[in-house]
Short mmCIF file of C-alpha atoms in Angstrom, two decimals:
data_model
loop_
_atom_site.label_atom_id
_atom_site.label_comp_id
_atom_site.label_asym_id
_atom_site.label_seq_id
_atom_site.Cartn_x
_atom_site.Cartn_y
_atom_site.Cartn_z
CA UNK H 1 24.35 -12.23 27.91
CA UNK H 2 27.08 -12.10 25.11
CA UNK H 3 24.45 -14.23 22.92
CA UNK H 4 21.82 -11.20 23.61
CA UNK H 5 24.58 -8.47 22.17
CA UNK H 6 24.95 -10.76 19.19
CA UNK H 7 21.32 -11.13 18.56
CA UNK H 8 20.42 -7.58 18.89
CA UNK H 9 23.27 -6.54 16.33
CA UNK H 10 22.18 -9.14 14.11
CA UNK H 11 18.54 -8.62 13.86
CA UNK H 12 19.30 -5.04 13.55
CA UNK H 13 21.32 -5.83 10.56
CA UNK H 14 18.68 -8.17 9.12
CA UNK H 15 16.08 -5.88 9.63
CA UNK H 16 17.45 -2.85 7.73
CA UNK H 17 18.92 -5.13 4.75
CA UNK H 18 15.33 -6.73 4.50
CA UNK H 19 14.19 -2.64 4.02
CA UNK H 20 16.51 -1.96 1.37
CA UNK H 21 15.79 -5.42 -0.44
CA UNK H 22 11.87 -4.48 -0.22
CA UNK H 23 11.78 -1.20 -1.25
CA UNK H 24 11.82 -1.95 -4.83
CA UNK H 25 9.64 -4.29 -5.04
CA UNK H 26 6.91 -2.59 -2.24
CA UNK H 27 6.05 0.14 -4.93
CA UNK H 28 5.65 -3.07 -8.05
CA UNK H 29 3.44 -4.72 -5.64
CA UNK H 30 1.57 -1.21 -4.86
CA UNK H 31 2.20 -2.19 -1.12
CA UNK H 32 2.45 1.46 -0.31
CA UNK H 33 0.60 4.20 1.15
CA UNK H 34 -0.80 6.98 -0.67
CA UNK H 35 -1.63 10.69 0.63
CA UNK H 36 -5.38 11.67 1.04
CA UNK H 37 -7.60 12.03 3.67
CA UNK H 38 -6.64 11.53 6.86
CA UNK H 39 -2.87 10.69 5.74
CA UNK H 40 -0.90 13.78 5.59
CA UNK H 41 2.20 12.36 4.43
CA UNK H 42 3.71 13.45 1.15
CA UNK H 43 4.45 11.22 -1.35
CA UNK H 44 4.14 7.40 -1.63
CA UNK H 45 5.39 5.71 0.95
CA UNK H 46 6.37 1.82 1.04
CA UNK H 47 4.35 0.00 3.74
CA UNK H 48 6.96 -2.93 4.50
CA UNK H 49 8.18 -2.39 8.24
CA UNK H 50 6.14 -5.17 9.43
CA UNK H 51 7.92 -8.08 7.02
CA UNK H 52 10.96 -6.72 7.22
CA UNK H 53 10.84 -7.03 10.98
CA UNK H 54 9.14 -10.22 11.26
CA UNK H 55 11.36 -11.93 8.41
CA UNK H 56 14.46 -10.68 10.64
CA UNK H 57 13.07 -11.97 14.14
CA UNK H 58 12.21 -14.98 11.83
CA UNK H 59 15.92 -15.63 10.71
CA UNK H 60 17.28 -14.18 13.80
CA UNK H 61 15.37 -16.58 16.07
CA UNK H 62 16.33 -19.58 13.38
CA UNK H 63 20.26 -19.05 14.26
CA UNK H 64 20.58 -18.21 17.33
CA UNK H 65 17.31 -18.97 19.88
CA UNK H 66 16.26 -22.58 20.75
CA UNK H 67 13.13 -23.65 18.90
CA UNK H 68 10.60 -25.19 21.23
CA UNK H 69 7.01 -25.49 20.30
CA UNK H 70 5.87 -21.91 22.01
CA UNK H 71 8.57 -20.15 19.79
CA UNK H 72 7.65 -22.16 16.50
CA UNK H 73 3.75 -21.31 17.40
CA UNK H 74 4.98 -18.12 17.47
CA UNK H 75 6.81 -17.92 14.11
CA UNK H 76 4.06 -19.22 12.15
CA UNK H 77 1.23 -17.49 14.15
CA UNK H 78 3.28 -14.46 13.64
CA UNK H 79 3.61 -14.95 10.00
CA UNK H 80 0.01 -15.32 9.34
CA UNK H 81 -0.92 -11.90 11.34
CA UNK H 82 1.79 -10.36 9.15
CA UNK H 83 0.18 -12.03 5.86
CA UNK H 84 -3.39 -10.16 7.01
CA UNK H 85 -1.81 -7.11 7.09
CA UNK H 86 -0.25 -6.81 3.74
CA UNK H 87 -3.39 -7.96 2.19
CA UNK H 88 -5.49 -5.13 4.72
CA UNK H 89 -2.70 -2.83 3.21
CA UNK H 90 -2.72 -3.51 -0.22
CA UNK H 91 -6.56 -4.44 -0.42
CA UNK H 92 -8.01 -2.65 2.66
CA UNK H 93 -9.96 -5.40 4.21
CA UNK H 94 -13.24 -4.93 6.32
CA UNK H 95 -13.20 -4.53 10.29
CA UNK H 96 -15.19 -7.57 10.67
CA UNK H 97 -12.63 -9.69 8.42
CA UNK H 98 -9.67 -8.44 10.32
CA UNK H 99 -11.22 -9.28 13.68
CA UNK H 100 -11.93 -12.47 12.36
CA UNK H 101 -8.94 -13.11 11.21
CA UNK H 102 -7.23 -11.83 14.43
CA UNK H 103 -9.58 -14.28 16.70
CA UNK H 104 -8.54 -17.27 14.69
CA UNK H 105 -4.85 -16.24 15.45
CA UNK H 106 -5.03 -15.49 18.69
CA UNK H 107 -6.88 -18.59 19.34
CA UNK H 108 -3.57 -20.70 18.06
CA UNK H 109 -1.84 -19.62 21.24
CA UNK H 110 -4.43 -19.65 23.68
CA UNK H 111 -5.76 -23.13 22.58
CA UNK H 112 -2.61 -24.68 20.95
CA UNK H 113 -0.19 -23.60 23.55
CA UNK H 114 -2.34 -23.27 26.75
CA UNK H 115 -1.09 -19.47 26.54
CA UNK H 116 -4.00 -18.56 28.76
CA UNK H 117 -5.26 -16.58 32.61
CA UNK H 118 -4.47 -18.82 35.62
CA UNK H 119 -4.50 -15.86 37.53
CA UNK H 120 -5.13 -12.42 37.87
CA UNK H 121 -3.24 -11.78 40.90
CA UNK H 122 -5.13 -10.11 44.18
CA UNK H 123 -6.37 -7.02 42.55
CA UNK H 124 -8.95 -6.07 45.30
CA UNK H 125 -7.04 -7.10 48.63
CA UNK H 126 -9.40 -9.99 49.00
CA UNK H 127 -7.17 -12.77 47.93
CA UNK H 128 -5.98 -14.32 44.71
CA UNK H 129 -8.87 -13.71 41.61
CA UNK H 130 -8.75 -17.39 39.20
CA UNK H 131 -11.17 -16.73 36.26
CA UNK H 132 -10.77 -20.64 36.02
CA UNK H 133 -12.60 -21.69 32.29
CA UNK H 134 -13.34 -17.89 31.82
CA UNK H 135 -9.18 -17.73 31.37
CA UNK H 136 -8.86 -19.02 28.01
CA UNK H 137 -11.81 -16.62 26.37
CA UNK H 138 -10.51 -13.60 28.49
CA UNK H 139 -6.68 -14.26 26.90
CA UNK H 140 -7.73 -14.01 23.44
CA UNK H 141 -9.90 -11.00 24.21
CA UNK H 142 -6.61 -9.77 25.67
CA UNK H 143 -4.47 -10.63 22.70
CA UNK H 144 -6.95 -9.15 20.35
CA UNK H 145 -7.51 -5.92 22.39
CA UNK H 146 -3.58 -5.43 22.33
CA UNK H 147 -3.07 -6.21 18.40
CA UNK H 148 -5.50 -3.34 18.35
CA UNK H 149 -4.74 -0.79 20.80
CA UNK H 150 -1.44 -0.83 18.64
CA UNK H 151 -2.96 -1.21 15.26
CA UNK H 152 -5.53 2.02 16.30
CA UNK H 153 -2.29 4.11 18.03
CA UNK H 154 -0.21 3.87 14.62
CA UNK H 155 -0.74 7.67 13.47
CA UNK H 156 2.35 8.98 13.23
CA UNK H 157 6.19 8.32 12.65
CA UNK H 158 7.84 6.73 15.04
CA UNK H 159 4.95 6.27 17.66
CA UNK H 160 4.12 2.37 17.59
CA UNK H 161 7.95 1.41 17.21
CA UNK H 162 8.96 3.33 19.68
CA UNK H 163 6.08 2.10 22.17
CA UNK H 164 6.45 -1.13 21.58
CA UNK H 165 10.26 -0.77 21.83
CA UNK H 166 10.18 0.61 25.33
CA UNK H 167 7.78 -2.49 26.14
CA UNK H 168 10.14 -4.80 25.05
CA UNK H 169 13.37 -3.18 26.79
CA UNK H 170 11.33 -3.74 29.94
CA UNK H 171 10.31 -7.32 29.02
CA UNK H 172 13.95 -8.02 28.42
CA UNK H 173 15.31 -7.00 32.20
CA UNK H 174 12.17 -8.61 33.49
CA UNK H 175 12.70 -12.41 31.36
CA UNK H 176 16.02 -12.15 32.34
CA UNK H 177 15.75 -11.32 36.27
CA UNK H 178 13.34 -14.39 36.23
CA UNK H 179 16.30 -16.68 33.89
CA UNK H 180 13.83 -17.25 31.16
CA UNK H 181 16.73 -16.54 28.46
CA UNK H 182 14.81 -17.81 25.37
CA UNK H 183 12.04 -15.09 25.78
CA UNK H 184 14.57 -12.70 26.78
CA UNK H 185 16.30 -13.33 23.74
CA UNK H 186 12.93 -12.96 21.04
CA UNK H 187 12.62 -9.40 22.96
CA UNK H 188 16.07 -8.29 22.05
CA UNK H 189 15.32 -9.35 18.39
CA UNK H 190 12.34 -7.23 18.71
CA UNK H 191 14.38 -4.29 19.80
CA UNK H 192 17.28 -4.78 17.43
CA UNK H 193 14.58 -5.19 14.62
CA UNK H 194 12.38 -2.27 15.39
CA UNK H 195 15.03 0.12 16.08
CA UNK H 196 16.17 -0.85 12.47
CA UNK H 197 12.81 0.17 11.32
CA UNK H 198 12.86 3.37 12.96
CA UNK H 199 15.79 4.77 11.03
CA UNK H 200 14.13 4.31 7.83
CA UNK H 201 10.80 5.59 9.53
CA UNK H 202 12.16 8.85 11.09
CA UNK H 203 15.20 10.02 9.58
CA UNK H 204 14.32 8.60 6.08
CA UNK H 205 13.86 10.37 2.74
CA UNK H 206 11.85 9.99 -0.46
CA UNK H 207 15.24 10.37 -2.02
CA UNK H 208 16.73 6.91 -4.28
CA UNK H 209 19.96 7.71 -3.42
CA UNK H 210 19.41 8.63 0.45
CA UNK H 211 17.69 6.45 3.04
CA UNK H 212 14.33 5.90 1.83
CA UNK H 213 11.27 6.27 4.09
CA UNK H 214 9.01 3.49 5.07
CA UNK H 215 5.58 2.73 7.17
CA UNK H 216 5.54 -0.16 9.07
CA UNK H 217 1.62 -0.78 8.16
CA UNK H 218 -0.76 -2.90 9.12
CA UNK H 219 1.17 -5.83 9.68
CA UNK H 220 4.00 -4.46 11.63
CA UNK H 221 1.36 -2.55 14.15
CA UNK H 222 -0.35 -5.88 14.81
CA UNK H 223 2.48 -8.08 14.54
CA UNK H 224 4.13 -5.73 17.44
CA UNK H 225 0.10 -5.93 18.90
CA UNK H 226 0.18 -9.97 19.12
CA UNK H 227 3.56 -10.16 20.55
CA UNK H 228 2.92 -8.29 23.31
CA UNK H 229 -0.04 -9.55 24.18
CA UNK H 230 1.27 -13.64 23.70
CA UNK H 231 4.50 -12.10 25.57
CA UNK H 232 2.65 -10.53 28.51
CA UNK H 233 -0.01 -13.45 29.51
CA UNK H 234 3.11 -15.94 28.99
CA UNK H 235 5.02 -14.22 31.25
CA UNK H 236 2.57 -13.19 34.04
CA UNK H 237 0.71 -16.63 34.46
CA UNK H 238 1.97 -20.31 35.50
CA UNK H 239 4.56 -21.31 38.49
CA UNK H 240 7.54 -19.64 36.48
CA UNK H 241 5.76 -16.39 36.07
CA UNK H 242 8.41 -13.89 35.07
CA UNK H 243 6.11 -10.70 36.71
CA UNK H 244 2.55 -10.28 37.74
CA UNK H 245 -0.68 -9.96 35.81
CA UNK H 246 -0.94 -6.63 36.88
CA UNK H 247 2.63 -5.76 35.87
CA UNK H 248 1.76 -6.84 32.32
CA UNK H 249 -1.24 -3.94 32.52
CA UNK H 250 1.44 -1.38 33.10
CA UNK H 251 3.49 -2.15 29.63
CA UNK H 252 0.40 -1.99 27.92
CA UNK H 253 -1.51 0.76 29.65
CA UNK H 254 -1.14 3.64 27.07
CA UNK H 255 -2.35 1.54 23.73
CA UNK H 256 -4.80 -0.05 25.62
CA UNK H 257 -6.74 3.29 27.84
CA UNK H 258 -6.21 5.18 24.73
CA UNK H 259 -7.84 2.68 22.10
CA UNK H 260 -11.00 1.80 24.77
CA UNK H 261 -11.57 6.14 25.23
CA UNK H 262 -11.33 5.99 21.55
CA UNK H 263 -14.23 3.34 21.25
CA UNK H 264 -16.28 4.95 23.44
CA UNK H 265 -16.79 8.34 22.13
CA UNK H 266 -16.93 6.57 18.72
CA UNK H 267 -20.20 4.67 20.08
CA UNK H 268 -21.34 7.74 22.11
CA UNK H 269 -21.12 9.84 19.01
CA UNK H 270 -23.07 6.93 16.89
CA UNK H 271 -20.22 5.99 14.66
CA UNK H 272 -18.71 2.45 14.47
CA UNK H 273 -16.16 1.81 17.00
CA UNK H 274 -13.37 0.88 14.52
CA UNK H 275 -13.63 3.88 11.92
CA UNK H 276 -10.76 5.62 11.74
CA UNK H 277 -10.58 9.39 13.19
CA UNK H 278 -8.00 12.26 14.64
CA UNK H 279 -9.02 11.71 17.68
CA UNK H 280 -5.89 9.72 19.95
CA UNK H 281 -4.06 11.64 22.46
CA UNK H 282 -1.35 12.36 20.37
CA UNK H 283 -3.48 14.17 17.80
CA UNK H 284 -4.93 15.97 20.58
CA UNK H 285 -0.66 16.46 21.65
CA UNK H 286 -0.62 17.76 18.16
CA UNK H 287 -3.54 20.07 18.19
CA UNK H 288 -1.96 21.84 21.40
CA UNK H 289 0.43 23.12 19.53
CA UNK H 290 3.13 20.66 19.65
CA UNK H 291 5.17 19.54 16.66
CA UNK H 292 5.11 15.92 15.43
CA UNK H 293 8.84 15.00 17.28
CA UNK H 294 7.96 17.15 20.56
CA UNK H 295 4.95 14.99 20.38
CA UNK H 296 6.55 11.63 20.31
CA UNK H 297 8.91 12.51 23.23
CA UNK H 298 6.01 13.18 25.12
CA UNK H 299 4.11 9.47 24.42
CA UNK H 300 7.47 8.25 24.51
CA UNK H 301 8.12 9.73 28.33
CA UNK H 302 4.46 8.48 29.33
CA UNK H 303 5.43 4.87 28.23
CA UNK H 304 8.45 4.71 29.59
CA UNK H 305 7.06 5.84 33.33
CA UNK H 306 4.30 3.50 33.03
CA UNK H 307 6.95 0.91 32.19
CA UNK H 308 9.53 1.45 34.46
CA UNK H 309 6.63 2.25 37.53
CA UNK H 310 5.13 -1.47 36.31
CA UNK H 311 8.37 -2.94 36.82
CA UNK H 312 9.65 -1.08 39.89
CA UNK H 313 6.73 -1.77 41.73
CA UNK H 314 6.80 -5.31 40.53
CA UNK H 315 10.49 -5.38 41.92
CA UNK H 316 9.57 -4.24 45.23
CA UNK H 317 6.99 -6.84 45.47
CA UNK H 318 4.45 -3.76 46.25
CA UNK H 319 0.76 -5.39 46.87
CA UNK H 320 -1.25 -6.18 43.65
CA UNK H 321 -4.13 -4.13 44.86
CA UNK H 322 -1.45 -1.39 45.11
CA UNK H 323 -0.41 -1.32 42.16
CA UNK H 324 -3.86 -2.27 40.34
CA UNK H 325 -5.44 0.84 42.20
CA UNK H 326 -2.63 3.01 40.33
CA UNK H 327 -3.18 2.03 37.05
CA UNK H 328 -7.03 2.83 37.63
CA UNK H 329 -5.93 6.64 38.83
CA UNK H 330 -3.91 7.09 35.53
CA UNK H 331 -6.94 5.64 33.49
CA UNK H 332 -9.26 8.17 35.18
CA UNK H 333 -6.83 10.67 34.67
CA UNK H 334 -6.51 10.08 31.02
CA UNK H 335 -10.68 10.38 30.97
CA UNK H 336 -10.29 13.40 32.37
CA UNK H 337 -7.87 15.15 30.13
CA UNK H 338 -9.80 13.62 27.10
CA UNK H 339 -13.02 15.40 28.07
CA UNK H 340 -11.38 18.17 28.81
CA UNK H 341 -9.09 17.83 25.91
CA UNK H 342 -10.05 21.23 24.56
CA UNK H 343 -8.99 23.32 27.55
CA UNK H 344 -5.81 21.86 27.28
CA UNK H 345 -5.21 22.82 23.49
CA UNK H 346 -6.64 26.32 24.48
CA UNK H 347 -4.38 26.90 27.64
CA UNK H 348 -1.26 24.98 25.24
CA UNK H 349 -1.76 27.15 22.58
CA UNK H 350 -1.84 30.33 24.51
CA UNK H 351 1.22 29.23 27.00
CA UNK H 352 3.25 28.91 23.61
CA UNK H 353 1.57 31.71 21.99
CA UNK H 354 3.26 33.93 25.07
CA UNK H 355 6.28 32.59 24.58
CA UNK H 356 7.12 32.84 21.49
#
């Protein structure tokens, strides 16, 4: 475990040198993000999270983690999910190129790796569910669904690097109760690496001679999407399954219920599922009255129950159908509060109305 400490420090180091060595030449490139619209921001902000953290897992994983073919696979499919979103960030590419893009990615570690659904696990207390062929179309749906869900959820500081961190902290006790120490390893670059990132994301300034803020754009939000996903099938399917199928649901839950609620009204109101809106449940958090790092706490307390519930129950070897039917409660749940959304930011606002 001495090799973990190492390679957390390390690609926290990398990470936040790789910031300060791109935030000159973000703004030459115009890789940054402007104010207008829906962004709120002020000033222009450098959109080069995502390379710096994949060019530290990249380097961090070259010195210290073995290379077999899965982790290679996952360098260079990594890289080229990072490339797509610099160009969507400079250049703003169409929905229908990303997803494109995205399927042809995906399909490098579902069809390249055999990175794909053996299993689903018993879900309905009627025995083991084996989507047999139907496994390898389902996983990249899966992958795809979870570079988006994180892609869609990146709306405010602090809120997909955080997420994804607590994901990975979980995947990290998880790999390593199970003795897979190579993927335990990659997840402690990830949190090393993000958590580098959110310093210059959350405390940082506009300021040359302070800390200087950054977005982790495009290609950090799916780059964080992909890795989950490839992370979660390859460690809930095969003989040496690290956790259940199910378990992997419960890392991803928020992202996921949130983007799908998000797609529906979108189509129920007529508009194209991917356009952009104010509509996620933490601009509805927002709306109620909460400011921006009251609201974060608050996502960031929801993932980590989900997360440590997910893995608790997976500890306790509680029934699949168990823990399935629990997931579904939240989800309902969540469709509640969303179409109820505005009683909540009525009865918020007038709760902290009265107390102030």
């Amino acid at each position: 475990m001495e090799l973990g400490y190492i390679i957390l420090a390390m690609s926290f180091v990398l990470a936040f040198a790789a910031v300060k060595l791109l935030q000159p030449v973000a703004e030459w490139a115009q890789l940054v993000d402007k104010p207008g619209g829906r962004k709120q921001h002020q000033g222009v902000i450098p959109l080069v999270g995502g390379l710096a953290i994949y060019a530290s897992i990249l380097l961090t994983t070259f010195l210290f983690i073995e290379q077999p073919i899965e982790i290679r696979l996952f360098l260079l499919a990594g890289g080229l999910i990072v490339f797509m979103g610099m160009v969507d960030d400079r250049y703003e590419l169409s929905a229908r190129f990303r997803l494109v893009g995205q399927f042809l990615i995906s399909c490098i570690f579902v069809y390249a790796l055999e990175v794909h659904f053996h299993s689903f696990g018993d879900l309905f207390g009627i025995g083991e569910l084996n989507p047999g062929w139907l496994g390898y179309p389902l996983a990249v749906l899966s992958i795809m669904a979870a570079i988006n869900a994180m892609n869609m959820m990146d709306g405010m500081d602090g809120l997909v690097g955080s997420i994804a961190m607590v994901s990975f902290i979980g995947l990290v006790a998880l790999f390593g109760a199970n003795g897979n120490t190579t993927f335990q390893y990659l997840c402690m670059a990830f949190i090393g690496s993000t958590g580098a990132f959110l310093i210059f994301n959350l405390w940082g300034a506009r300021k040359p001679k302070r800390i200087g803020k950054i977005f982790m754009g495009d290609s950090g939000s799916m780059f964080m999407g992909l890795s989950l996903g490839v992370l979660l099938i390859y460690g809930s399917q095969g003989e040496s399954a690290a956790f259940s199928p199910v378990t992997a649901l419960w890392f991803v839950l928020l992202p996921i219920t949130d983007m799908f609620t998000i797609m529906y009204r979108r189509v129920k109101r007529g508009r194209s599922p991917m356009a952009p809106d104010r509509t996620h449940i933490h601009h509805i958090i927002l709306r109620a009255g909460f400011n921006a790092k009251q609201t974060l706490y608050i996502m960031l307390c929801v993932q980590g129950l989900f997360v440590v519930v997910g893995a608790v129950l997976h500890v306790y070897k509680a029934p699949d159908w168990f823990s399935f039917l629990g997931a579904i409660a939240l989800v309902v749940f969540y469709q509640l509060l969303m179409k109820r959304s505005w009683r909540f930011i009525r009865w918020s606002k007038r709760r902290i109305f009265t107390a102030a």
